[in-house]
Amino acid sequence: MVPGRPKKGNRLGKDAAHQRAMLANLAASLIEAESIQTTEAKARALRPVVEKLVTKAKAGDLHRRRQVLAFLRDEDATTKLFSTVGPRYQNRQGGYVRVLKLGPRRGDGAPMVVVEFV
């Protein structure tokens, strides 16, 4: 199942629909750039989402491709996920994403991290 309705817990300051859209945008950005900089809280929420998307891309069938496209709503990111990222981790059982801490953000002191594929 692609993450649809968020589970109980941290909504990152917004409602569930906004959280779902924000995580989809972050996931699409990560897939396209292969490395993004964001806050630690968003990275913690993003990691399981991307792990599930990569697992679906490893299977590579049409049904899973449509599930991922429905979540991401980005054809380019979905194509790259299924053609490049998924096959890259074909022999890996999990742990496709790495989160590296950078330190506090200059403006408001929010803890920043880099999220990248292993």
Short mmCIF file of N, CA and C in Angstrom, two decimals:
data_model
loop_
_atom_site.label_atom_id
_atom_site.label_comp_id
_atom_site.label_asym_id
_atom_site.label_seq_id
_atom_site.Cartn_x
_atom_site.Cartn_y
_atom_site.Cartn_z
N MET A 1 0.84 -1.18 0.00
CA MET A 1 0.00 0.00 0.00
C MET A 1 0.88 1.24 0.00
N VAL A 2 0.64 2.14 -0.90
CA VAL A 2 1.31 3.43 -0.90
C VAL A 2 0.70 4.25 0.22
N PRO A 3 1.51 5.00 0.95
CA PRO A 3 0.97 5.74 2.08
C PRO A 3 -0.17 6.65 1.66
N GLY A 4 -1.36 6.34 2.11
CA GLY A 4 -2.53 7.14 1.78
C GLY A 4 -2.85 8.07 2.92
N ARG A 5 -3.65 7.59 3.84
CA ARG A 5 -4.01 8.39 5.00
C ARG A 5 -2.92 8.26 6.06
N PRO A 6 -2.38 9.36 6.54
CA PRO A 6 -1.32 9.28 7.54
C PRO A 6 -1.83 8.67 8.84
N LYS A 7 -0.97 7.93 9.51
CA LYS A 7 -1.31 7.35 10.80
C LYS A 7 -1.35 8.45 11.85
N LYS A 8 -1.84 8.10 13.03
CA LYS A 8 -1.84 9.06 14.12
C LYS A 8 -0.41 9.47 14.44
N GLY A 9 -0.26 10.69 14.87
CA GLY A 9 1.07 11.15 15.23
C GLY A 9 1.33 12.54 14.69
N ASN A 10 2.58 12.86 14.53
CA ASN A 10 3.00 14.18 14.11
C ASN A 10 2.50 14.51 12.70
N ARG A 11 1.83 15.65 12.56
CA ARG A 11 1.32 16.10 11.25
C ARG A 11 2.21 17.20 10.68
N LEU A 12 3.31 17.49 11.34
CA LEU A 12 4.25 18.53 10.91
C LEU A 12 3.57 19.89 10.82
N GLY A 13 2.65 20.14 11.74
CA GLY A 13 2.04 21.45 11.84
C GLY A 13 0.87 21.70 10.90
N LYS A 14 0.50 20.74 10.07
CA LYS A 14 -0.59 20.94 9.11
C LYS A 14 -1.58 19.78 9.22
N ASP A 15 -2.62 19.80 8.38
CA ASP A 15 -3.59 18.71 8.40
C ASP A 15 -3.08 17.53 7.57
N ALA A 16 -3.82 16.45 7.57
CA ALA A 16 -3.38 15.20 6.94
C ALA A 16 -3.19 15.35 5.43
N ALA A 17 -4.07 16.09 4.77
CA ALA A 17 -3.96 16.26 3.32
C ALA A 17 -2.69 17.03 2.96
N HIS A 18 -2.38 18.04 3.75
CA HIS A 18 -1.16 18.81 3.50
C HIS A 18 0.07 17.95 3.74
N GLN A 19 0.04 17.13 4.77
CA GLN A 19 1.17 16.25 5.06
C GLN A 19 1.40 15.28 3.90
N ARG A 20 0.31 14.70 3.40
CA ARG A 20 0.40 13.74 2.30
C ARG A 20 0.99 14.40 1.06
N ALA A 21 0.53 15.61 0.74
CA ALA A 21 1.03 16.34 -0.43
C ALA A 21 2.49 16.72 -0.24
N MET A 22 2.86 17.16 0.95
CA MET A 22 4.24 17.57 1.22
C MET A 22 5.19 16.37 1.12
N LEU A 23 4.78 15.23 1.65
CA LEU A 23 5.63 14.04 1.57
C LEU A 23 5.77 13.55 0.13
N ALA A 24 4.70 13.67 -0.66
CA ALA A 24 4.78 13.30 -2.07
C ALA A 24 5.75 14.21 -2.81
N ASN A 25 5.70 15.51 -2.52
CA ASN A 25 6.61 16.46 -3.17
C ASN A 25 8.05 16.22 -2.74
N LEU A 26 8.27 15.97 -1.45
CA LEU A 26 9.62 15.68 -0.97
C LEU A 26 10.16 14.40 -1.61
N ALA A 27 9.31 13.38 -1.71
CA ALA A 27 9.74 12.11 -2.30
C ALA A 27 10.09 12.30 -3.78
N ALA A 28 9.28 13.06 -4.51
CA ALA A 28 9.57 13.31 -5.92
C ALA A 28 10.87 14.08 -6.07
N SER A 29 11.11 15.06 -5.20
CA SER A 29 12.36 15.82 -5.26
C SER A 29 13.55 14.94 -4.96
N LEU A 30 13.42 14.06 -3.98
CA LEU A 30 14.51 13.15 -3.64
C LEU A 30 14.81 12.20 -4.79
N ILE A 31 13.79 11.68 -5.43
CA ILE A 31 13.99 10.75 -6.55
C ILE A 31 14.67 11.46 -7.72
N GLU A 32 14.26 12.68 -8.00
CA GLU A 32 14.84 13.40 -9.14
C GLU A 32 16.27 13.87 -8.86
N ALA A 33 16.53 14.40 -7.65
CA ALA A 33 17.85 14.95 -7.35
C ALA A 33 18.78 13.93 -6.68
N GLU A 34 18.21 12.88 -6.09
CA GLU A 34 18.91 11.82 -5.37
C GLU A 34 19.54 12.30 -4.07
N SER A 35 19.39 13.57 -3.74
CA SER A 35 19.86 14.10 -2.47
C SER A 35 19.18 15.44 -2.23
N ILE A 36 18.54 15.60 -1.06
CA ILE A 36 17.88 16.86 -0.74
C ILE A 36 18.23 17.26 0.69
N GLN A 37 18.08 18.55 0.97
CA GLN A 37 18.31 19.08 2.29
C GLN A 37 16.97 19.52 2.86
N THR A 38 16.64 19.07 4.07
CA THR A 38 15.37 19.39 4.69
C THR A 38 15.53 19.35 6.20
N THR A 39 14.43 19.57 6.93
CA THR A 39 14.51 19.51 8.38
C THR A 39 14.48 18.06 8.84
N GLU A 40 14.94 17.85 10.05
CA GLU A 40 15.02 16.49 10.58
C GLU A 40 13.63 15.86 10.73
N ALA A 41 12.65 16.64 11.16
CA ALA A 41 11.30 16.11 11.34
C ALA A 41 10.70 15.63 10.01
N LYS A 42 10.89 16.43 8.96
CA LYS A 42 10.38 16.03 7.64
C LYS A 42 11.12 14.81 7.12
N ALA A 43 12.42 14.73 7.39
CA ALA A 43 13.21 13.59 6.94
C ALA A 43 12.76 12.31 7.63
N ARG A 44 12.44 12.39 8.90
CA ARG A 44 11.97 11.20 9.63
C ARG A 44 10.64 10.71 9.08
N ALA A 45 9.79 11.64 8.66
CA ALA A 45 8.50 11.26 8.08
C ALA A 45 8.69 10.76 6.65
N LEU A 46 9.69 11.28 5.94
CA LEU A 46 9.90 10.94 4.53
C LEU A 46 10.51 9.56 4.34
N ARG A 47 11.40 9.13 5.23
CA ARG A 47 12.13 7.89 5.01
C ARG A 47 11.24 6.66 4.77
N PRO A 48 10.25 6.37 5.63
CA PRO A 48 9.43 5.18 5.35
C PRO A 48 8.62 5.29 4.07
N VAL A 49 8.24 6.51 3.68
CA VAL A 49 7.48 6.71 2.44
C VAL A 49 8.35 6.31 1.24
N VAL A 50 9.59 6.82 1.21
CA VAL A 50 10.48 6.54 0.08
C VAL A 50 10.88 5.06 0.06
N GLU A 51 11.09 4.47 1.24
CA GLU A 51 11.44 3.04 1.30
C GLU A 51 10.35 2.20 0.63
N LYS A 52 9.08 2.53 0.91
CA LYS A 52 7.97 1.77 0.32
C LYS A 52 7.87 2.00 -1.18
N LEU A 53 8.15 3.23 -1.62
CA LEU A 53 8.11 3.51 -3.05
C LEU A 53 9.20 2.74 -3.80
N VAL A 54 10.40 2.67 -3.24
CA VAL A 54 11.50 1.94 -3.88
C VAL A 54 11.18 0.45 -3.91
N THR A 55 10.58 -0.06 -2.85
CA THR A 55 10.19 -1.48 -2.82
C THR A 55 9.19 -1.78 -3.93
N LYS A 56 8.25 -0.87 -4.16
CA LYS A 56 7.30 -1.06 -5.26
C LYS A 56 8.01 -0.99 -6.61
N ALA A 57 8.98 -0.10 -6.73
CA ALA A 57 9.71 0.04 -8.00
C ALA A 57 10.55 -1.19 -8.28
N LYS A 58 11.01 -1.88 -7.25
CA LYS A 58 11.79 -3.11 -7.46
C LYS A 58 10.93 -4.18 -8.12
N ALA A 59 9.65 -4.24 -7.77
CA ALA A 59 8.75 -5.21 -8.40
C ALA A 59 8.53 -4.85 -9.86
N GLY A 60 8.28 -3.58 -10.12
CA GLY A 60 8.27 -3.06 -11.48
C GLY A 60 7.09 -3.38 -12.36
N ASP A 61 5.99 -3.93 -11.82
CA ASP A 61 4.85 -4.23 -12.69
C ASP A 61 3.95 -3.01 -12.84
N LEU A 62 3.00 -3.11 -13.74
CA LEU A 62 2.15 -1.98 -14.10
C LEU A 62 1.29 -1.51 -12.93
N HIS A 63 0.77 -2.44 -12.16
CA HIS A 63 -0.10 -2.07 -11.03
C HIS A 63 0.66 -1.22 -10.02
N ARG A 64 1.86 -1.63 -9.67
CA ARG A 64 2.65 -0.86 -8.71
C ARG A 64 3.09 0.48 -9.29
N ARG A 65 3.35 0.51 -10.58
CA ARG A 65 3.71 1.79 -11.22
C ARG A 65 2.55 2.77 -11.12
N ARG A 66 1.33 2.30 -11.33
CA ARG A 66 0.16 3.16 -11.23
C ARG A 66 -0.08 3.60 -9.79
N GLN A 67 0.19 2.73 -8.82
CA GLN A 67 0.07 3.11 -7.41
C GLN A 67 1.04 4.24 -7.07
N VAL A 68 2.29 4.11 -7.51
CA VAL A 68 3.31 5.12 -7.24
C VAL A 68 2.95 6.43 -7.94
N LEU A 69 2.50 6.35 -9.18
CA LEU A 69 2.12 7.56 -9.92
C LEU A 69 0.94 8.27 -9.25
N ALA A 70 0.00 7.51 -8.72
CA ALA A 70 -1.14 8.11 -8.03
C ALA A 70 -0.69 8.85 -6.78
N PHE A 71 0.35 8.36 -6.11
CA PHE A 71 0.85 9.02 -4.91
C PHE A 71 1.73 10.22 -5.25
N LEU A 72 2.71 10.03 -6.14
CA LEU A 72 3.65 11.10 -6.45
C LEU A 72 3.07 12.19 -7.33
N ARG A 73 2.19 11.81 -8.27
CA ARG A 73 1.63 12.74 -9.27
C ARG A 73 2.72 13.43 -10.07
N ASP A 74 3.80 12.71 -10.36
CA ASP A 74 4.92 13.27 -11.12
C ASP A 74 5.44 12.17 -12.05
N GLU A 75 5.14 12.31 -13.34
CA GLU A 75 5.51 11.28 -14.32
C GLU A 75 7.02 11.11 -14.43
N ASP A 76 7.77 12.21 -14.40
CA ASP A 76 9.23 12.13 -14.54
C ASP A 76 9.85 11.39 -13.36
N ALA A 77 9.41 11.71 -12.14
CA ALA A 77 9.95 11.05 -10.96
C ALA A 77 9.58 9.57 -10.96
N THR A 78 8.37 9.24 -11.37
CA THR A 78 7.95 7.84 -11.42
C THR A 78 8.77 7.07 -12.45
N THR A 79 9.01 7.66 -13.60
CA THR A 79 9.82 7.01 -14.63
C THR A 79 11.24 6.76 -14.14
N LYS A 80 11.83 7.76 -13.50
CA LYS A 80 13.19 7.59 -12.98
C LYS A 80 13.23 6.54 -11.88
N LEU A 81 12.21 6.53 -11.02
CA LEU A 81 12.15 5.55 -9.94
C LEU A 81 12.13 4.13 -10.49
N PHE A 82 11.32 3.90 -11.52
CA PHE A 82 11.18 2.54 -12.05
C PHE A 82 12.30 2.16 -13.01
N SER A 83 12.93 3.13 -13.66
CA SER A 83 13.98 2.78 -14.63
C SER A 83 15.38 2.80 -14.04
N THR A 84 15.62 3.63 -13.04
CA THR A 84 16.98 3.79 -12.50
C THR A 84 17.09 3.35 -11.06
N VAL A 85 16.28 3.94 -10.18
CA VAL A 85 16.44 3.73 -8.75
C VAL A 85 16.03 2.32 -8.34
N GLY A 86 14.88 1.84 -8.81
CA GLY A 86 14.42 0.50 -8.44
C GLY A 86 15.39 -0.61 -8.81
N PRO A 87 15.83 -0.67 -10.08
CA PRO A 87 16.79 -1.72 -10.45
C PRO A 87 18.12 -1.63 -9.71
N ARG A 88 18.51 -0.43 -9.29
CA ARG A 88 19.78 -0.26 -8.56
C ARG A 88 19.78 -1.04 -7.25
N TYR A 89 18.61 -1.15 -6.61
CA TYR A 89 18.52 -1.81 -5.31
C TYR A 89 17.87 -3.19 -5.40
N GLN A 90 17.94 -3.82 -6.55
CA GLN A 90 17.28 -5.10 -6.77
C GLN A 90 17.73 -6.17 -5.77
N ASN A 91 19.01 -6.17 -5.39
CA ASN A 91 19.54 -7.20 -4.50
C ASN A 91 19.64 -6.72 -3.06
N ARG A 92 19.07 -5.57 -2.74
CA ARG A 92 19.13 -5.03 -1.39
C ARG A 92 17.78 -5.23 -0.71
N GLN A 93 17.79 -5.63 0.55
CA GLN A 93 16.56 -5.97 1.27
C GLN A 93 15.85 -4.77 1.89
N GLY A 94 16.49 -3.63 1.95
CA GLY A 94 15.88 -2.45 2.56
C GLY A 94 16.98 -1.46 2.89
N GLY A 95 16.61 -0.37 3.52
CA GLY A 95 17.59 0.63 3.89
C GLY A 95 18.15 1.35 2.68
N TYR A 96 17.26 1.91 1.87
CA TYR A 96 17.68 2.56 0.63
C TYR A 96 18.02 4.03 0.85
N VAL A 97 17.59 4.60 1.99
CA VAL A 97 17.72 6.04 2.23
C VAL A 97 18.61 6.28 3.44
N ARG A 98 19.47 7.28 3.33
CA ARG A 98 20.38 7.67 4.41
C ARG A 98 20.04 9.10 4.82
N VAL A 99 20.08 9.37 6.13
CA VAL A 99 19.82 10.70 6.67
C VAL A 99 21.06 11.14 7.44
N LEU A 100 21.70 12.23 6.97
CA LEU A 100 22.91 12.75 7.60
C LEU A 100 22.61 14.12 8.22
N LYS A 101 22.96 14.28 9.50
CA LYS A 101 22.69 15.54 10.19
C LYS A 101 23.69 16.60 9.77
N LEU A 102 23.19 17.84 9.62
CA LEU A 102 24.03 18.97 9.23
C LEU A 102 24.24 19.97 10.36
N GLY A 103 23.27 20.13 11.23
CA GLY A 103 23.34 21.12 12.28
C GLY A 103 22.15 22.06 12.18
N PRO A 104 22.11 23.08 13.01
CA PRO A 104 20.95 23.98 13.03
C PRO A 104 20.91 24.92 11.83
N ARG A 105 19.70 25.25 11.40
CA ARG A 105 19.50 26.22 10.33
C ARG A 105 19.79 27.62 10.87
N ARG A 106 20.38 28.44 10.05
CA ARG A 106 20.82 29.77 10.48
C ARG A 106 19.65 30.66 10.92
N GLY A 107 18.55 30.62 10.23
CA GLY A 107 17.45 31.53 10.52
C GLY A 107 16.71 31.25 11.81
N ASP A 108 16.28 29.99 12.00
CA ASP A 108 15.44 29.68 13.16
C ASP A 108 16.00 28.56 14.04
N GLY A 109 17.15 28.01 13.70
CA GLY A 109 17.77 26.98 14.53
C GLY A 109 17.18 25.60 14.35
N ALA A 110 16.35 25.40 13.34
CA ALA A 110 15.77 24.08 13.10
C ALA A 110 16.88 23.10 12.70
N PRO A 111 16.87 21.88 13.24
CA PRO A 111 17.91 20.91 12.88
C PRO A 111 17.77 20.47 11.42
N MET A 112 18.82 20.63 10.64
CA MET A 112 18.79 20.32 9.22
C MET A 112 19.53 19.02 8.95
N VAL A 113 19.08 18.32 7.90
CA VAL A 113 19.69 17.05 7.50
C VAL A 113 19.77 16.98 5.97
N VAL A 114 20.61 16.06 5.49
CA VAL A 114 20.64 15.72 4.08
C VAL A 114 20.05 14.33 3.95
N VAL A 115 19.09 14.18 3.06
CA VAL A 115 18.48 12.88 2.78
C VAL A 115 18.97 12.44 1.42
N GLU A 116 19.54 11.23 1.34
CA GLU A 116 20.09 10.75 0.06
C GLU A 116 19.92 9.24 -0.04
N PHE A 117 20.01 8.76 -1.26
CA PHE A 117 19.98 7.32 -1.49
C PHE A 117 21.34 6.73 -1.12
N VAL A 118 21.32 5.52 -0.58
CA VAL A 118 22.57 4.85 -0.20
C VAL A 118 23.34 4.48 -1.44
#
